[in-house]
């Protein structure tokens, strides 16, 4: 779901079934777009290297200054695709012009995220050159509303229900192909653009639907109270724990299939390189990973739906960054410069479990489902929410292996439940989070943090 200034947009994904000629044409397009992507990226990297100099020094007396070139932009590179067709006829032949322009825009967006950052100011890493296997998506920015034709299926199922409608979609320079029309397009929406992706089990198309009659009004701000709010703590033993004690058990989709995937990988490594049997096993592994991804995403949608169907209007969650939590440990060296143990062996298993849980995807799905239902998700700082007692506000230091919270005030509670209560208190402004302090651990354990009078 996406709200713009004047229109309301949705993205629906369907599976398409191209014939052999169309599949070959789409693969050829992806190959050529991958080469265009790398050429445009190389041009930008060359400009970046040849037109910069150190701040504190400039080699004026050693070499001559080269002639400065204009910085490559989206419009300059888009114009260059026209006059360079004579030298790269095989690169542009047969590819739709708007598809090429969208590939150039993809490079522009990658560089903007590196230099300027996204809408929140967060900058990404350096763009990478793509191999043919890693370039799997092409964009068609304009489609006619009548490109999709749907006819009712006259045949009926054995139980009396009707079969799925028959649908065909027409793409420019590709032709008409069958579309698995598993859910109808909502009334009032028209097709504006499309993304075509190649995956392990076939081709998929993501249609961008637009409805200009729906106003892009912001949902009203909800004032959080003790009754209409809920705190959520995500974890690895329990997927999430609510502040009222409700839990959702974790699934561990990858962990359950780890042995099977290892056997398939070992069989693949035993096959000769570039052999048909090795390619078949590689495709089988890709399909298995795709199945795990879909099961995880389905679980996240079902879990988010259960939360949104509750009576609460505001959900307080931790503002965590799973990418930082799953980083590798820094290497350690002794006085002689030899590498010593840094705990990475134990950390690798934890990183695998964090990635298998998919917290980031779940929180984004929960935010989408809540906005659709007129509710809100608020992120709060998670500093020491699992260390502070939710009853007496005492700081009780404990390792990650300790799953029960014991406090001197007599409170004995599950660690995640205690953290969920603290997350709700932080969201309501009852108690602020406490950043970690560089001090003696025993002294920090003895210290108690009390609330000001009248704050509860």
Coordinates of C-alpha atoms in Angstrom, one line a residue:
X1 CA 0.0 0.0 0.0
X2 CA 1.3 3.5 -0.9
X3 CA -0.3 6.9 -0.5
X4 CA 0.9 9.7 -2.8
X5 CA -0.2 13.3 -3.0
X6 CA -3.3 12.8 -5.1
X7 CA -3.7 9.1 -5.7
X8 CA -3.9 5.9 -3.8
X9 CA -1.7 3.0 -5.0
X10 CA -1.6 -0.7 -4.4
X11 CA 0.8 -3.5 -5.6
X12 CA -0.6 -6.9 -6.6
X13 CA 1.7 -9.7 -7.6
X14 CA 0.7 -12.5 -10.0
X15 CA 2.5 -15.4 -11.6
X16 CA 2.8 -15.3 -15.4
X17 CA 3.4 -18.2 -17.8
X18 CA 5.3 -17.0 -20.9
X19 CA 6.0 -19.4 -23.8
X20 CA 9.5 -20.5 -24.7
X21 CA 10.0 -17.6 -27.1
X22 CA 8.8 -15.0 -24.6
X23 CA 10.9 -16.5 -21.8
X24 CA 14.0 -16.4 -24.0
X25 CA 13.2 -12.7 -24.8
X26 CA 12.8 -11.8 -21.2
X27 CA 16.1 -13.5 -20.3
X28 CA 17.8 -11.6 -23.1
X29 CA 16.4 -8.3 -21.8
X30 CA 17.8 -9.0 -18.3
X31 CA 21.2 -9.9 -19.8
X32 CA 21.3 -6.6 -21.8
X33 CA 20.0 -4.5 -18.9
X34 CA 22.6 -6.0 -16.6
X35 CA 25.4 -4.9 -19.1
X36 CA 23.8 -1.4 -19.3
X37 CA 23.7 -1.3 -15.5
X38 CA 27.4 -2.1 -15.2
X39 CA 28.4 0.4 -17.9
X40 CA 26.5 3.2 -16.3
X41 CA 27.9 2.3 -12.9
X42 CA 31.4 2.2 -14.3
X43 CA 31.0 5.7 -15.9
X44 CA 29.9 7.1 -12.5
X45 CA 32.8 5.4 -10.7
X46 CA 35.3 6.8 -13.2
X47 CA 34.0 10.3 -12.8
X48 CA 34.2 10.0 -9.1
X49 CA 37.9 8.9 -9.2
X50 CA 39.2 11.2 -11.9
X51 CA 37.5 14.4 -10.6
X52 CA 38.5 14.4 -7.0
X53 CA 41.6 15.4 -5.1
X54 CA 42.7 15.2 -1.4
X55 CA 41.6 18.1 0.7
X56 CA 45.1 18.8 2.2
X57 CA 47.2 18.3 -0.9
X58 CA 46.9 18.7 -4.7
X59 CA 49.5 17.3 -7.1
X60 CA 49.8 20.5 -9.2
X61 CA 53.6 20.4 -9.6
X62 CA 53.8 16.7 -10.4
X63 CA 51.2 16.2 -13.0
X64 CA 48.9 18.4 -15.1
X65 CA 45.3 18.8 -14.2
X66 CA 43.0 16.8 -16.4
X67 CA 40.0 18.3 -18.0
X68 CA 37.1 18.1 -15.7
X69 CA 34.1 16.3 -17.0
X70 CA 30.4 16.9 -16.2
X71 CA 29.0 14.6 -13.5
X72 CA 26.9 11.8 -15.0
X73 CA 23.3 12.2 -14.1
X74 CA 20.1 10.3 -14.9
X75 CA 19.2 12.6 -17.7
X76 CA 22.7 12.7 -19.2
X77 CA 23.0 8.9 -19.2
X78 CA 19.5 8.5 -20.5
X79 CA 20.3 10.8 -23.4
X80 CA 23.6 8.8 -24.0
X81 CA 21.6 5.7 -24.5
X82 CA 20.3 7.2 -27.8
X83 CA 23.5 8.3 -29.5
X84 CA 25.5 5.3 -28.3
X85 CA 23.2 2.8 -30.0
X86 CA 25.4 2.9 -33.1
X87 CA 28.3 1.5 -31.1
X88 CA 26.2 -0.8 -29.0
X89 CA 23.6 -2.1 -31.4
X90 CA 23.6 -5.5 -29.8
X91 CA 23.1 -4.0 -26.4
X92 CA 19.9 -2.0 -27.2
X93 CA 18.4 -4.0 -30.0
X94 CA 15.0 -5.4 -29.2
X95 CA 14.7 -3.8 -25.7
X96 CA 11.9 -1.4 -25.0
X97 CA 13.3 2.2 -24.6
X98 CA 11.4 2.9 -21.4
X99 CA 12.7 -0.3 -19.8
X100 CA 16.3 0.9 -20.6
X101 CA 15.5 4.3 -19.0
X102 CA 14.2 2.6 -15.8
X103 CA 17.5 0.6 -15.6
X104 CA 19.4 3.9 -15.8
X105 CA 17.1 5.3 -13.1
X106 CA 17.9 2.3 -10.9
X107 CA 21.6 3.3 -11.0
X108 CA 20.7 6.9 -10.2
X109 CA 18.7 5.8 -7.1
X110 CA 21.6 3.6 -5.9
X111 CA 24.0 6.5 -6.1
X112 CA 21.6 8.9 -4.4
X113 CA 21.3 6.5 -1.5
X114 CA 25.1 6.4 -1.3
X115 CA 25.7 10.2 -1.4
X116 CA 22.5 11.8 -0.1
X117 CA 20.7 9.0 1.7
X118 CA 17.0 8.1 1.6
X119 CA 14.0 10.1 2.9
X120 CA 15.1 9.5 6.5
X121 CA 18.7 10.5 5.8
X122 CA 20.1 6.9 6.1
X123 CA 22.9 6.2 3.6
X124 CA 23.5 2.8 2.0
X125 CA 26.7 1.2 0.9
X126 CA 28.6 1.5 -2.3
X127 CA 26.6 0.1 -5.4
X128 CA 28.0 -3.2 -6.7
X129 CA 28.4 -4.4 -10.2
X130 CA 25.7 -7.0 -11.0
X131 CA 26.2 -10.5 -12.4
X132 CA 23.6 -11.9 -14.8
X133 CA 22.3 -14.2 -12.0
X134 CA 21.9 -11.3 -9.6
X135 CA 20.0 -9.0 -12.0
X136 CA 16.5 -10.5 -12.0
X137 CA 14.0 -7.6 -12.3
X138 CA 13.0 -5.2 -15.0
X139 CA 10.5 -2.4 -14.9
X140 CA 7.8 -1.3 -17.3
X141 CA 6.8 2.3 -16.2
X142 CA 3.7 2.6 -18.4
X143 CA 1.0 0.2 -19.2
X144 CA -2.4 0.7 -20.8
X145 CA -5.4 0.0 -18.5
X146 CA -6.8 -2.4 -21.1
X147 CA -3.6 -4.6 -21.1
X148 CA -5.3 -7.1 -18.8
X149 CA -8.1 -9.2 -20.2
X150 CA -10.1 -11.5 -17.9
X151 CA -12.8 -14.0 -18.9
X152 CA -14.9 -16.1 -16.6
X153 CA -14.1 -19.8 -16.5
X154 CA -17.2 -21.8 -17.5
X155 CA -16.0 -25.0 -15.9
X156 CA -16.9 -25.8 -12.3
X157 CA -15.2 -27.7 -9.6
X158 CA -16.4 -31.0 -8.2
X159 CA -17.7 -29.3 -5.0
X160 CA -19.8 -26.9 -7.1
X161 CA -17.5 -23.8 -6.8
X162 CA -16.2 -22.0 -9.9
X163 CA -12.7 -22.3 -11.1
X164 CA -10.2 -19.4 -11.3
X165 CA -10.9 -16.9 -14.0
X166 CA -8.8 -17.0 -17.2
X167 CA -6.6 -13.9 -17.6
X168 CA -4.0 -12.7 -20.2
X169 CA -1.8 -9.7 -20.0
X170 CA -0.2 -7.9 -22.9
X171 CA 3.3 -6.4 -22.5
X172 CA 5.0 -4.0 -25.0
X173 CA 7.4 -5.8 -27.4
X174 CA 6.7 -9.1 -25.6
X175 CA 3.1 -9.9 -26.5
X176 CA 0.3 -11.6 -24.7
X177 CA 0.9 -14.2 -22.0
X178 CA -1.1 -16.1 -19.5
X179 CA -1.5 -14.7 -16.0
X180 CA -2.5 -16.7 -12.9
X181 CA -5.4 -14.5 -11.8
X182 CA -5.7 -15.7 -8.2
X183 CA -7.3 -12.6 -6.8
X184 CA -9.3 -9.9 -8.6
X185 CA -8.2 -6.3 -9.0
X186 CA -10.4 -4.0 -6.7
X187 CA -13.1 -2.0 -8.4
X188 CA -12.0 1.5 -9.3
X189 CA -8.3 0.7 -9.7
X190 CA -6.4 0.9 -13.0
X191 CA -3.1 -0.6 -14.0
X192 CA -0.2 2.0 -14.3
X193 CA 3.1 0.1 -14.2
X194 CA 4.6 -3.3 -13.8
X195 CA 7.7 -5.1 -12.4
X196 CA 8.7 -8.4 -14.0
X197 CA 10.9 -10.7 -11.8
X198 CA 12.6 -14.0 -12.5
X199 CA 12.5 -16.4 -9.6
X200 CA 13.4 -20.0 -8.9
X201 CA 10.0 -21.4 -9.9
X202 CA 9.2 -19.1 -12.8
X203 CA 8.2 -15.5 -13.7
X204 CA 6.2 -13.1 -11.6
X205 CA 4.7 -9.7 -12.4
X206 CA 3.9 -7.0 -9.8
X207 CA 1.2 -4.6 -11.0
X208 CA 1.0 -1.1 -9.7
X209 CA -2.7 -0.2 -9.3
X210 CA -4.0 3.4 -8.9
X211 CA -7.2 4.9 -7.8
X212 CA -7.5 8.7 -8.2
X213 CA -10.9 8.8 -6.5
X214 CA -9.5 7.8 -3.1
X215 CA -8.2 10.9 -1.3
X216 CA -4.7 10.6 0.3
X217 CA -5.8 11.6 3.8
X218 CA -3.5 10.9 6.7
X219 CA -4.9 8.7 9.4
X220 CA -5.8 10.6 12.6
X221 CA -3.3 10.6 15.4
X222 CA -4.2 8.3 18.2
X223 CA -3.5 9.3 21.8
X224 CA -2.0 6.3 23.5
X225 CA -3.4 5.4 26.9
X226 CA -3.0 2.5 29.3
X227 CA -6.1 0.8 27.9
X228 CA -5.7 1.2 24.2
X229 CA -2.0 0.4 23.9
X230 CA 0.1 -2.8 23.9
X231 CA 3.9 -3.4 24.3
X232 CA 5.6 -6.0 22.2
X233 CA 9.0 -7.6 22.7
X234 CA 10.4 -9.8 19.9
X235 CA 12.8 -12.6 20.7
X236 CA 14.3 -15.9 19.6
X237 CA 12.6 -18.3 22.1
X238 CA 9.2 -16.7 21.7
X239 CA 8.6 -14.7 18.5
X240 CA 6.9 -11.9 20.4
X241 CA 5.6 -11.4 23.9
X242 CA 2.9 -8.9 24.7
X243 CA 2.7 -6.7 27.8
X244 CA -0.5 -8.6 28.9
X245 CA 1.4 -12.0 28.8
X246 CA 0.2 -13.3 25.4
X247 CA 2.9 -15.0 23.4
X248 CA 3.4 -16.2 19.9
X249 CA 5.8 -19.2 19.5
X250 CA 8.6 -18.9 17.1
X251 CA 8.7 -21.2 14.0
X252 CA 12.4 -21.4 13.0
X253 CA 11.7 -22.3 9.4
X254 CA 15.4 -22.3 8.3
X255 CA 16.6 -24.2 11.4
X256 CA 14.1 -27.0 10.7
X257 CA 15.3 -27.4 7.1
X258 CA 19.0 -26.9 7.8
X259 CA 19.9 -30.6 7.6
X260 CA 18.1 -31.1 4.4
X261 CA 19.7 -28.1 2.8
X262 CA 23.2 -29.3 3.9
X263 CA 22.6 -32.7 2.3
X264 CA 21.6 -31.1 -1.0
X265 CA 24.6 -28.7 -0.9
X266 CA 26.9 -31.6 -0.3
X267 CA 25.4 -33.5 -3.2
X268 CA 25.8 -30.5 -5.5
X269 CA 29.4 -30.0 -4.6
X270 CA 30.1 -33.6 -5.6
X271 CA 28.8 -33.1 -9.1
X272 CA 31.1 -31.9 -11.9
X273 CA 31.1 -28.1 -12.7
X274 CA 28.8 -26.9 -15.4
X275 CA 27.0 -30.3 -15.5
X276 CA 23.3 -30.8 -15.9
X277 CA 23.0 -32.7 -12.6
X278 CA 24.7 -29.8 -10.7
X279 CA 22.3 -27.2 -12.3
X280 CA 19.3 -29.4 -11.3
X281 CA 20.5 -29.6 -7.7
X282 CA 21.2 -25.8 -7.6
X283 CA 17.7 -25.2 -8.8
X284 CA 16.3 -27.5 -6.2
X285 CA 18.1 -25.7 -3.5
X286 CA 16.8 -22.3 -4.8
X287 CA 13.2 -23.6 -4.8
X288 CA 13.6 -24.9 -1.2
X289 CA 14.9 -21.5 -0.1
X290 CA 12.0 -19.8 -1.8
X291 CA 9.6 -22.1 0.0
X292 CA 11.2 -21.2 3.3
X293 CA 10.9 -17.5 2.5
X294 CA 7.2 -17.8 1.6
X295 CA 6.5 -19.8 4.8
X296 CA 8.2 -17.2 6.9
X297 CA 6.4 -14.3 5.2
X298 CA 3.0 -16.1 5.6
X299 CA 3.7 -16.6 9.3
X300 CA 4.5 -12.9 9.7
X301 CA 1.3 -11.9 8.0
X302 CA -0.8 -14.3 10.2
X303 CA 0.9 -13.1 13.3
X304 CA 0.4 -9.4 12.4
X305 CA -3.2 -10.1 11.6
X306 CA -3.8 -11.6 15.1
X307 CA -2.3 -8.5 16.7
X308 CA -4.3 -6.0 14.6
X309 CA -7.5 -7.9 15.2
X310 CA -7.2 -7.1 19.0
X311 CA -8.9 -4.1 20.6
X312 CA -5.7 -2.1 21.1
X313 CA -5.1 0.9 18.9
X314 CA -1.4 1.6 19.5
X315 CA 1.4 -1.0 19.4
X316 CA 4.8 -0.1 21.0
X317 CA 7.7 -2.0 19.6
X318 CA 11.5 -1.9 19.9
X319 CA 13.4 0.3 17.6
X320 CA 16.0 -2.4 16.8
X321 CA 18.3 -2.9 13.8
X322 CA 18.7 -6.7 13.1
X323 CA 21.5 -6.0 10.7
X324 CA 23.6 -4.5 13.5
X325 CA 22.6 -7.3 15.9
X326 CA 23.8 -10.0 13.4
X327 CA 27.2 -8.5 12.7
X328 CA 30.4 -10.5 13.1
X329 CA 32.6 -10.0 16.1
X330 CA 35.7 -7.9 15.6
X331 CA 38.9 -10.0 15.3
X332 CA 41.2 -10.0 18.3
X333 CA 45.0 -10.1 18.3
X334 CA 47.5 -10.8 21.1
X335 CA 50.7 -8.9 21.8
X336 CA 52.6 -11.0 19.1
X337 CA 49.9 -10.1 16.5
X338 CA 48.4 -13.6 16.4
X339 CA 44.6 -13.9 16.1
X340 CA 42.9 -15.3 19.2
X341 CA 39.4 -16.5 19.9
X342 CA 36.8 -13.7 19.7
X343 CA 33.6 -15.7 20.4
X344 CA 32.5 -15.7 16.7
X345 CA 31.7 -19.5 16.8
X346 CA 29.0 -19.0 19.3
X347 CA 27.9 -15.7 17.7
X348 CA 27.4 -17.4 14.3
X349 CA 24.5 -19.5 15.7
X350 CA 22.9 -16.4 17.2
X351 CA 23.2 -14.5 13.9
X352 CA 21.6 -17.4 12.1
X353 CA 18.6 -17.4 14.5
X354 CA 18.2 -13.7 14.2
X355 CA 18.1 -13.8 10.4
X356 CA 15.8 -16.8 10.5
X357 CA 13.3 -14.9 12.7
X358 CA 12.9 -12.0 10.3
X359 CA 12.1 -9.3 12.8
X360 CA 12.5 -6.4 10.3
X361 CA 10.0 -7.9 7.8
X362 CA 7.5 -8.7 10.6
X363 CA 7.6 -5.1 11.9
X364 CA 7.2 -3.6 8.5
X365 CA 4.2 -5.9 7.8
X366 CA 2.7 -5.1 11.2
X367 CA 3.0 -1.3 10.4
X368 CA 1.3 -1.9 7.1
X369 CA -1.6 -4.0 8.6
X370 CA -2.0 -1.5 11.5
X371 CA -2.2 1.5 9.1
X372 CA -4.8 -0.3 7.0
X373 CA -6.9 -1.0 10.1
X374 CA -6.7 2.6 11.3
X375 CA -4.1 1.8 14.1
X376 CA -0.5 2.8 14.6
X377 CA 2.8 1.3 15.5
X378 CA 5.3 3.4 17.5
X379 CA 8.9 2.5 17.9
X380 CA 10.6 3.2 21.2
X381 CA 14.2 3.0 22.4
X382 CA 15.0 -0.5 23.7
X383 CA 17.9 0.5 26.0
X384 CA 17.9 -1.8 29.1
X385 CA 14.2 -2.7 28.8
X386 CA 15.0 -6.3 29.7
X387 CA 17.3 -5.3 32.6
X388 CA 15.0 -2.9 34.5
X389 CA 12.4 -4.4 36.9
X390 CA 8.9 -3.4 35.8
X391 CA 7.7 -3.3 39.4
X392 CA 10.4 -1.3 41.4
X393 CA 12.5 0.1 38.5
X394 CA 15.7 -1.5 39.8
X395 CA 18.5 -2.3 37.4
X396 CA 19.0 -6.1 37.4
X397 CA 21.9 -7.0 35.1
X398 CA 21.6 -10.5 33.5
X399 CA 23.1 -12.3 30.5
X400 CA 21.1 -13.3 27.4
X401 CA 21.1 -16.9 28.7
X402 CA 19.1 -15.9 31.8
X403 CA 15.4 -16.2 30.8
X404 CA 13.7 -15.4 34.2
X405 CA 13.7 -12.0 35.8
X406 CA 14.4 -12.1 39.6
X407 CA 14.3 -8.9 41.5
X408 CA 15.0 -8.0 45.1
X409 CA 11.5 -6.7 45.4
X410 CA 10.2 -10.2 45.0
X411 CA 9.0 -10.0 41.4
X412 CA 9.7 -13.2 39.4
X413 CA 8.7 -12.9 35.8
X414 CA 9.6 -14.1 32.4
X415 CA 12.3 -12.0 30.9
X416 CA 10.5 -11.2 27.7
X417 CA 7.2 -10.4 29.5
X418 CA 9.1 -8.0 31.8
X419 CA 10.7 -6.3 28.7
X420 CA 7.3 -6.0 27.0
X421 CA 5.9 -4.2 30.1
X422 CA 8.8 -1.8 30.1
X423 CA 8.4 -1.1 26.4
X424 CA 4.8 -0.1 27.0
X425 CA 5.9 2.1 29.9
X426 CA 8.5 3.8 27.8
X427 CA 6.0 4.4 25.0
X428 CA 3.5 5.9 27.4
X429 CA 6.2 8.1 28.9
X430 CA 5.9 6.6 32.4
X431 CA 9.5 5.6 32.6
X432 CA 12.5 6.6 30.3
X433 CA 15.0 4.2 29.0
X434 CA 18.4 4.1 30.6
X435 CA 21.5 3.9 28.3
X436 CA 24.3 1.5 29.2
X437 CA 26.9 3.0 31.5
X438 CA 30.6 2.2 31.4
X439 CA 31.0 1.3 35.1
X440 CA 31.5 -1.6 37.4
X441 CA 28.8 -4.2 36.8
X442 CA 28.3 -5.0 40.5
X443 CA 27.9 -1.3 41.4
X444 CA 25.4 -0.9 38.6
X445 CA 23.4 -3.9 39.9
X446 CA 23.2 -2.3 43.4
X447 CA 22.0 1.0 42.0
X448 CA 18.2 1.6 42.0
X449 CA 16.4 4.0 39.7
X450 CA 13.3 5.4 41.3
X451 CA 10.4 7.3 39.7
X452 CA 9.6 10.9 40.6
X453 CA 6.7 11.4 42.8
X454 CA 3.3 11.3 41.1
X455 CA 4.7 10.0 37.8
X456 CA 2.8 6.7 38.0

